[in-house]
Coordinates of C-alpha atoms in Angstrom, one line a residue:
M536 CA 46.6 265.3 198.3
A537 CA 44.2 264.8 195.5
V538 CA 40.9 266.5 195.0
G539 CA 39.4 264.8 191.9
L540 CA 36.2 264.0 190.3
A541 CA 34.8 262.3 193.3
S542 CA 34.9 265.5 195.3
A543 CA 33.3 267.4 192.5
L544 CA 30.3 265.1 192.1
A545 CA 28.3 266.9 194.7
G546 CA 29.6 270.4 194.3
G547 CA 32.8 272.3 195.1
A548 CA 35.5 270.9 197.3
N549 CA 36.1 272.3 200.8
A550 CA 38.7 275.1 201.1
Q551 CA 40.7 272.9 203.4
E552 CA 41.2 270.0 201.0
R553 CA 44.8 269.6 199.7
G554 CA 45.3 268.7 196.0
S555 CA 48.1 268.0 193.6
R556 CA 48.0 268.8 189.9
L557 CA 49.9 265.6 189.3
E558 CA 46.7 263.8 190.5
A559 CA 44.2 266.1 188.8
E560 CA 41.1 264.7 187.3
L561 CA 40.3 264.5 183.6
E562 CA 38.6 267.6 182.1
T563 CA 35.5 267.5 179.9
P564 CA 35.7 269.8 176.9
P565 CA 32.5 271.6 176.0
K566 CA 30.4 270.2 173.1
L567 CA 30.6 273.4 171.2
P568 CA 33.6 275.5 172.3
A569 CA 33.0 279.3 172.6
I570 CA 34.3 281.4 169.7
G571 CA 34.9 284.6 171.7
A572 CA 36.0 288.0 170.3
R573 CA 39.4 288.6 168.8
L574 CA 41.4 291.4 170.5
G575 CA 44.7 291.5 168.7
A576 CA 46.8 288.5 169.9
F577 CA 44.1 287.7 172.5
R578 CA 40.6 286.2 172.4
A579 CA 38.0 287.4 174.9
F580 CA 35.1 285.3 176.3
V581 CA 32.3 286.7 178.3
G582 CA 29.5 284.7 179.9
G583 CA 27.8 283.7 183.0
T584 CA 25.1 281.6 184.6
A585 CA 21.8 282.7 186.2
G586 CA 19.6 280.3 188.2
A587 CA 17.3 279.5 191.1
T588 CA 17.6 276.8 193.7
Y589 CA 15.3 275.3 196.3
D590 CA 17.3 274.0 199.3
D591 CA 15.3 272.0 201.9
N592 CA 18.0 272.3 204.7
I593 CA 20.1 275.5 204.2
Y594 CA 21.9 275.1 207.6
A595 CA 22.8 271.4 207.0
Q596 CA 21.3 270.6 210.4
D597 CA 19.9 267.4 212.0
G598 CA 16.3 267.7 213.1
A599 CA 14.5 271.0 212.5
K600 CA 15.2 271.8 208.9
V601 CA 14.9 275.3 207.4
D602 CA 14.2 275.6 203.7
D603 CA 14.6 278.5 201.4
V604 CA 14.9 279.5 197.7
Y605 CA 17.9 281.4 196.6
F606 CA 18.9 283.0 193.3
K607 CA 22.5 282.9 191.9
L608 CA 24.0 285.1 189.3
S609 CA 27.5 284.2 188.1
P610 CA 29.1 286.5 185.4
N611 CA 32.6 285.7 184.2
V612 CA 35.2 286.9 181.7
K613 CA 38.3 285.1 180.3
V614 CA 41.0 286.4 178.0
S615 CA 43.3 283.9 176.3
S616 CA 46.2 283.9 174.0
D617 CA 47.4 280.8 172.2
T618 CA 50.6 281.1 170.1
S619 CA 53.1 278.6 168.9
R620 CA 55.3 279.3 171.9
Y621 CA 53.0 280.0 174.8
K622 CA 49.4 279.8 176.1
L623 CA 48.2 282.5 178.4
N624 CA 44.8 282.7 180.3
L625 CA 43.4 285.4 182.5
A626 CA 40.0 285.0 184.2
A627 CA 37.7 286.7 186.7
G628 CA 34.3 285.6 188.0
L629 CA 31.7 286.6 190.5
D630 CA 28.9 284.6 192.3
R631 CA 26.0 286.4 193.9
Y632 CA 23.7 284.4 196.1
E633 CA 20.4 286.1 197.1
Y634 CA 18.2 284.2 199.6
S635 CA 14.4 284.9 199.6
D636 CA 13.8 284.6 203.4
R637 CA 17.1 283.9 205.2
T638 CA 19.0 286.9 204.1
S639 CA 21.9 286.1 206.5
E640 CA 22.9 283.5 203.9
S641 CA 23.1 286.0 201.1
R642 CA 26.7 286.7 200.0
T643 CA 28.9 287.7 197.1
D644 CA 32.0 285.5 196.2
W645 CA 34.6 286.5 193.5
N646 CA 37.8 285.2 192.1
V647 CA 40.6 286.1 189.7
S648 CA 43.2 283.8 188.2
G649 CA 45.9 283.5 185.6
D650 CA 48.2 280.9 184.1
V651 CA 50.8 280.6 181.4
L652 CA 52.3 277.6 179.6
T653 CA 55.4 278.1 177.5
E654 CA 57.6 275.8 175.5
L655 CA 61.2 276.5 176.3
L656 CA 62.6 273.8 174.0
R657 CA 61.1 271.1 172.0
D658 CA 59.2 268.7 174.3
T659 CA 60.1 270.9 177.3
T660 CA 57.5 273.1 178.9
V661 CA 57.2 275.4 181.9
S662 CA 54.0 276.6 183.5
L663 CA 53.1 279.2 186.1
N664 CA 49.7 280.0 187.8
S665 CA 48.3 282.2 190.4
G666 CA 44.8 283.1 191.8
F667 CA 42.9 284.7 194.5
R668 CA 39.3 284.1 195.7
R669 CA 37.0 285.6 198.2
A670 CA 34.6 282.7 199.0
T671 CA 32.2 281.2 201.5
E672 CA 32.5 277.8 203.3
E673 CA 29.7 275.4 202.6
R674 CA 27.3 274.7 205.5
G675 CA 28.0 271.2 206.6
S676 CA 31.8 271.4 205.9
P677 CA 33.7 269.3 208.6
D678 CA 35.2 272.3 210.5
S679 CA 32.4 274.9 209.8
P680 CA 31.0 276.2 213.1
V681 CA 27.3 275.1 213.3
T682 CA 26.3 278.0 215.7
A683 CA 27.3 280.7 213.2
V684 CA 24.4 282.9 212.1
S685 CA 26.1 283.3 208.7
P686 CA 28.3 280.9 206.7
V687 CA 32.0 281.5 207.3
R688 CA 33.8 283.6 204.7
Y689 CA 37.4 283.1 203.8
E690 CA 40.2 284.2 201.4
A691 CA 42.4 281.9 199.5
F692 CA 45.6 282.8 197.6
T693 CA 47.3 280.2 195.4
A694 CA 50.4 280.2 193.3
G695 CA 52.4 277.4 191.6
G696 CA 54.5 276.3 188.8
G697 CA 55.5 273.2 186.9
F698 CA 58.1 271.7 184.5
A699 CA 57.7 268.9 182.0
R700 CA 60.3 267.2 179.8
E701 CA 59.8 264.3 177.4
V702 CA 62.7 262.4 175.9
G703 CA 61.8 259.4 173.8
R704 CA 59.4 257.2 175.8
L705 CA 60.4 258.9 179.1
Q706 CA 58.6 261.8 180.6
A707 CA 59.4 263.8 183.7
R708 CA 57.1 266.2 185.4
T709 CA 57.4 268.4 188.6
V710 CA 55.0 270.8 190.3
V711 CA 55.2 273.2 193.2
D712 CA 52.1 274.8 194.7
Y713 CA 51.5 277.3 197.5
Q714 CA 48.1 278.0 199.2
E715 CA 47.3 280.5 201.9
L716 CA 43.9 280.4 203.7
N717 CA 42.5 283.2 205.9
Y718 CA 39.1 282.6 207.6
D719 CA 36.9 285.4 208.9
D720 CA 35.6 285.1 212.4
G721 CA 32.0 284.0 212.8
R722 CA 29.2 285.3 215.0
R723 CA 26.6 283.5 217.1
G724 CA 23.0 284.4 217.5
N725 CA 23.7 286.1 220.9
G726 CA 26.4 288.3 219.3
T727 CA 29.5 286.6 220.6
I728 CA 32.4 286.0 218.3
I729 CA 33.5 282.6 217.0
N730 CA 37.3 282.7 216.6
N731 CA 38.5 281.3 213.3
D732 CA 42.1 282.7 213.4
D733 CA 43.4 279.3 214.5
R734 CA 42.2 277.8 211.2
D735 CA 44.3 280.2 209.1
R736 CA 47.3 278.4 207.5
K737 CA 49.8 278.2 204.7
T738 CA 50.5 275.0 202.7
L739 CA 53.5 274.4 200.5
S740 CA 53.4 271.2 198.4
G741 CA 55.5 269.8 195.6
G742 CA 56.3 266.6 193.8
G743 CA 57.6 264.8 190.8
E744 CA 56.6 262.1 188.4
L745 CA 58.7 259.9 186.1
S746 CA 56.8 257.8 183.5
Y747 CA 57.6 255.4 180.7
S748 CA 55.5 254.6 177.7
F749 CA 56.0 250.8 177.2
S750 CA 53.3 250.5 174.5
P751 CA 51.1 252.9 172.5
G752 CA 48.5 254.3 174.8
Y753 CA 50.0 252.8 178.0
R754 CA 52.4 254.5 180.4
I755 CA 53.7 253.3 183.9
F756 CA 54.8 256.0 186.4
A757 CA 56.3 256.6 189.8
R758 CA 55.3 259.6 191.7
A759 CA 56.4 261.4 194.9
L760 CA 54.4 264.2 196.6
L761 CA 55.5 266.3 199.6
D762 CA 53.6 268.9 201.6
R763 CA 54.1 271.0 204.7
V764 CA 51.4 273.0 206.6
W765 CA 52.1 276.0 208.9
Y766 CA 49.2 277.4 211.0
R767 CA 49.0 281.1 211.6
L768 CA 48.9 280.8 215.4
P769 CA 51.4 278.8 217.5
V770 CA 48.5 276.9 219.1
D771 CA 44.8 276.7 218.4
D772 CA 41.9 277.6 220.8
N773 CA 42.3 274.1 222.4
G774 CA 46.0 274.4 222.9
Y775 CA 47.2 272.2 220.0
N776 CA 50.0 273.0 217.6
R777 CA 48.7 271.8 214.3
D778 CA 51.7 272.3 212.1
A779 CA 52.3 269.2 210.0
R780 CA 54.2 267.6 207.1
G781 CA 53.7 264.6 205.0
Y782 CA 54.6 262.6 201.9
R783 CA 52.9 260.3 199.5
L784 CA 54.8 257.7 197.3
T785 CA 52.8 256.0 194.6
G786 CA 53.1 254.2 191.4
G787 CA 50.6 253.3 188.7
L788 CA 49.4 253.1 185.2
K789 CA 48.1 255.7 182.7
F790 CA 46.2 254.6 179.6
D791 CA 44.4 256.1 176.6
V792 CA 42.9 253.3 174.4
T793 CA 41.3 254.3 171.1
N794 CA 39.1 257.1 172.6
V795 CA 37.2 254.4 174.5
I796 CA 38.9 254.5 177.8
E797 CA 41.5 256.8 179.3
G798 CA 42.7 257.7 182.8
G799 CA 45.0 256.4 185.4
I800 CA 45.2 254.3 188.6
F801 CA 47.8 254.4 191.3
A802 CA 48.6 253.0 194.8
G803 CA 51.3 253.4 197.3
Y804 CA 52.2 254.6 200.8
M805 CA 51.5 257.9 202.7
H806 CA 52.9 259.3 205.9
R807 CA 52.0 262.3 208.0
S808 CA 53.7 263.7 211.1
Y809 CA 52.6 266.5 213.4
K810 CA 54.5 269.0 215.5
D811 CA 52.4 268.6 218.7
I812 CA 53.6 265.8 220.9
V813 CA 50.0 264.6 221.6
F814 CA 49.5 264.0 217.8
D815 CA 50.9 260.6 216.8
D816 CA 52.3 260.1 213.3
Y817 CA 50.0 258.5 210.7
S818 CA 51.0 256.0 208.0
G819 CA 48.8 254.0 205.7
I820 CA 47.9 252.9 202.2
A821 CA 47.3 255.6 199.5
Y822 CA 45.4 254.9 196.3
G823 CA 43.4 256.6 193.7
A824 CA 42.0 256.5 190.2
N825 CA 40.4 258.7 187.5
V826 CA 39.0 256.9 184.6
R827 CA 36.8 258.0 181.6
W828 CA 35.0 255.2 179.7
A829 CA 32.9 255.7 176.6
P830 CA 30.9 252.4 176.1
T831 CA 29.1 254.1 173.2
R832 CA 29.5 257.3 171.2
L833 CA 26.7 258.8 173.2
T834 CA 27.5 257.7 176.7
T835 CA 30.4 258.6 179.0
V836 CA 31.1 257.1 182.4
R837 CA 33.6 258.5 184.8
F838 CA 35.0 256.8 187.9
A839 CA 37.0 258.4 190.6
V840 CA 38.7 257.0 193.8
N841 CA 41.0 258.7 196.3
R842 CA 42.3 258.0 199.8
D843 CA 44.2 260.7 201.6
V844 CA 44.7 262.5 205.0
Q845 CA 43.0 265.9 205.5
E846 CA 43.4 268.7 208.0
T847 CA 41.0 269.4 210.8
T848 CA 40.9 271.8 213.8
Q849 CA 38.2 269.9 215.8
I850 CA 39.1 269.3 219.4
G851 CA 40.7 265.9 220.1
Y852 CA 41.6 265.0 216.5
R853 CA 44.7 265.6 214.5
G854 CA 43.2 265.0 211.1
Y855 CA 41.0 262.6 209.2
V856 CA 41.5 259.9 206.6
S857 CA 39.2 260.5 203.7
T858 CA 38.3 257.7 201.3
D859 CA 36.1 258.6 198.3
F860 CA 34.4 256.6 195.6
G861 CA 32.5 258.3 192.8
V862 CA 30.8 257.6 189.5
R863 CA 29.2 259.9 187.0
V864 CA 27.3 259.0 183.8
E865 CA 26.5 261.4 180.9
H866 CA 24.3 260.3 178.0
E867 CA 23.4 262.3 174.9
L868 CA 19.7 261.6 174.4
R869 CA 19.9 263.8 171.4
R870 CA 22.7 266.0 170.2
E871 CA 21.3 269.0 172.1
I872 CA 20.0 267.0 175.2
T873 CA 22.4 265.5 177.7
L874 CA 21.2 263.4 180.7
K875 CA 23.5 263.3 183.8
L876 CA 23.6 261.0 186.8
G877 CA 26.1 260.8 189.6
A878 CA 26.8 259.1 192.9
R879 CA 29.5 259.3 195.5
Y880 CA 30.4 257.7 198.9
A881 CA 32.9 259.1 201.3
K882 CA 34.2 257.7 204.5
N883 CA 35.9 260.2 206.9
R884 CA 37.7 258.4 209.7
Y885 CA 39.0 260.9 212.3
L886 CA 42.5 260.4 213.9
L887 CA 42.4 260.7 217.7
S888 CA 44.8 262.7 219.8
S889 CA 46.7 260.9 222.5
A890 CA 45.6 263.5 225.0
I891 CA 42.0 263.6 226.4
P892 CA 40.4 267.1 225.9
A893 CA 39.0 268.9 228.8
G894 CA 35.4 267.8 229.5
G895 CA 35.4 264.1 228.8
A896 CA 36.6 261.1 226.9
L897 CA 37.6 260.9 223.3
L898 CA 35.2 259.7 220.7
H899 CA 36.2 257.4 217.8
R900 CA 34.5 259.5 215.2
D901 CA 33.5 258.2 211.8
D902 CA 31.4 260.0 209.2
D903 CA 29.7 258.3 206.2
L904 CA 28.7 260.7 203.5
Y905 CA 26.3 259.8 200.6
Y906 CA 25.9 262.0 197.6
A907 CA 23.6 261.7 194.5
N908 CA 22.8 264.0 191.7
A909 CA 20.8 264.0 188.5
G910 CA 20.2 266.6 185.8
V911 CA 19.5 267.4 182.2
D912 CA 21.1 270.0 179.9
Y913 CA 19.5 271.4 176.8
L914 CA 21.9 273.1 174.4
L915 CA 20.1 275.7 172.5
N916 CA 23.1 276.8 170.5
R917 CA 26.8 277.6 171.0
Q918 CA 25.9 280.5 173.2
F919 CA 23.0 279.3 175.4
L920 CA 22.4 276.3 177.5
I921 CA 19.4 275.5 179.9
G922 CA 19.8 273.0 182.7
L923 CA 17.7 271.4 185.5
G924 CA 19.1 269.3 188.3
W925 CA 18.8 267.7 191.7
D926 CA 21.6 267.3 194.4
Y927 CA 21.4 265.2 197.5
V928 CA 23.8 264.8 200.4
K929 CA 23.4 262.8 203.6
R930 CA 25.9 262.6 206.5
S931 CA 25.7 259.8 209.0
S932 CA 28.1 260.2 212.0
N933 CA 28.6 258.8 215.4
A934 CA 29.3 262.4 216.7
V935 CA 26.3 264.0 218.4
T936 CA 24.1 266.3 216.2
S937 CA 26.4 265.8 213.2
D938 CA 23.9 263.9 211.1
Y939 CA 22.0 265.7 208.3
S940 CA 20.4 265.3 204.9
R941 CA 19.9 267.9 202.2
N942 CA 18.1 268.2 198.9
K943 CA 18.6 270.9 196.3
I944 CA 16.5 271.3 193.2
F945 CA 17.7 273.9 190.7
G946 CA 17.4 275.4 187.2
F947 CA 19.8 277.6 185.3
L948 CA 20.6 279.4 182.1
K949 CA 24.2 279.5 181.0
V950 CA 25.5 282.0 178.5
T951 CA 28.8 282.0 176.7
L952 CA 29.7 284.7 174.2

């Protein structure tokens, strides 16, 4: 249920990944925060990113690779209000991808979101958030149809809320989140339709955390997370009912020691049950970590670990256990120049159905994913930043034709006004 830094090391997370804000990763504030423009009680920020990327395997295929260069334009706007009683943020953004040769990959994604945090009483806060995005599934995503001539488009609606109360050394937090995913159908090269209606679903999740500060900078906690998934159709194209529910009980330690190291680690138990009788329940160990370490004033190292169960609609499998390990290093060569280096390893172990699908025997599928990235940012001033980078991903699987490797080399200009 956590989508943390490890998932972000090599780009955005898949639409299907569940996440809880109780297990969210640590955020990195910008070196020079934008000033924006004052509009009464609000402050407006306008910016965007423009860049170009060379991709040596745009279809994420094994064997015959197809390369291309694409251009990306990402304008965005944000309006914020920060008073003594509440904080309000409204944001909107757009991502336009324009491919030089393979124009079927060109697309426009967009999103809108809003959140508010208010203090009801002293040391008591309530938060609300909502968002909508029209987005595109990454080629190579676990359930993405490989025969589609264009990447799969989808819509995602999210809403949630939270409550936090602190009394002395005790702190209590609760969250509730709702997500609705709606995938467009795909199309093969011969014009036939790829049905994605059986991937549409709603997810309701919630949880609570109770923590105790036993020493300055150290806090122990116990956490419980619950979630339930309802699929749009009673059965998918292969006859499975994929409705599911699960829980995750963990405990751990949070720490913040003299600005040198901060974060948290946790471990516990997770369980998942499925409505279809051919899908056995799953139980196992859950663990995770998000740690920021600053060995020097110029160097920051981030570690992230997470183990959880994710959804899939692949025939013969009820889900997969994802285990992620990631690390990222940032070093200020000079105040205006930052070097970045990241690596991630993910193991996806698919959970078999107890029924053999039509056409053959079940395969014990395991995917090993390797990610690496490097980059350099040059901060011209508070408004302008130039960046260069490289991303690499390799999937090694025992499933036929599922292996691939992919390199991206990119440059961009980021503007914040």
